């Protein structure tokens, strides 16, 4: 029997309804692409939403058309290919007073280390490009916390210690096991961790919920 998913990229049957396995295969390829730096987090989030709500193979095919080996990715209905990482390095920020504030288009190093007496970390990964599929932000300060905004689909893992300051994480979208990961490590006397998800794909989540009913 021929591979059913290979037909997606051939455009021979664009009107055939997509299966869950086909959607999952596309999501796996998108996870790999963002870890390789081929997609920004904004592009990843948009395509992830379109993949999750795709009704036909014709809806799925354009999501991988500009990525390498899209036919192979679509044919892989089971298992995932580990994403490779490019040379990333560590970004250091050492300052008595002052933290890190980053948003818009920027490249996220594999590791970021911020050390200060007073100063926190405020980052928005909505339009960022990851240097690796898993990136880590470590913040050490007397006063200062961590605030992060991440696009739907990105996993966040947090470890923190503070005398005054807690952990406030609100992520609504489902996360795939092989999704890109932001590791946050925060150590301070005063300062907690706050993580929020962009609300830009709420309409897509609503469509997914309606489709699953």
GROMACS .gro file of C-alpha atoms in nm, residues 150 154-156 169-173 175 195-197:
model
   13
  150UNK     CA    1   0.552   3.287   2.469
  154UNK     CA    2   0.584   2.647   2.322
  155UNK     CA    3   0.660   2.454   2.640
  156UNK     CA    4   0.788   2.636   2.948
  169UNK     CA    5   0.218   3.061   3.484
  170UNK     CA    6  -0.085   3.061   3.256
  171UNK     CA    7  -0.059   2.860   2.934
  172UNK     CA    8  -0.379   2.755   2.763
  173UNK     CA    9  -0.277   2.584   2.438
  175UNK     CA   10   0.196   2.140   2.404
  195UNK     CA   11   0.463   3.355   3.217
  196UNK     CA   12   0.181   3.435   2.980
  197UNK     CA   13   0.076   3.306   2.642
   0.00000   0.00000   0.00000
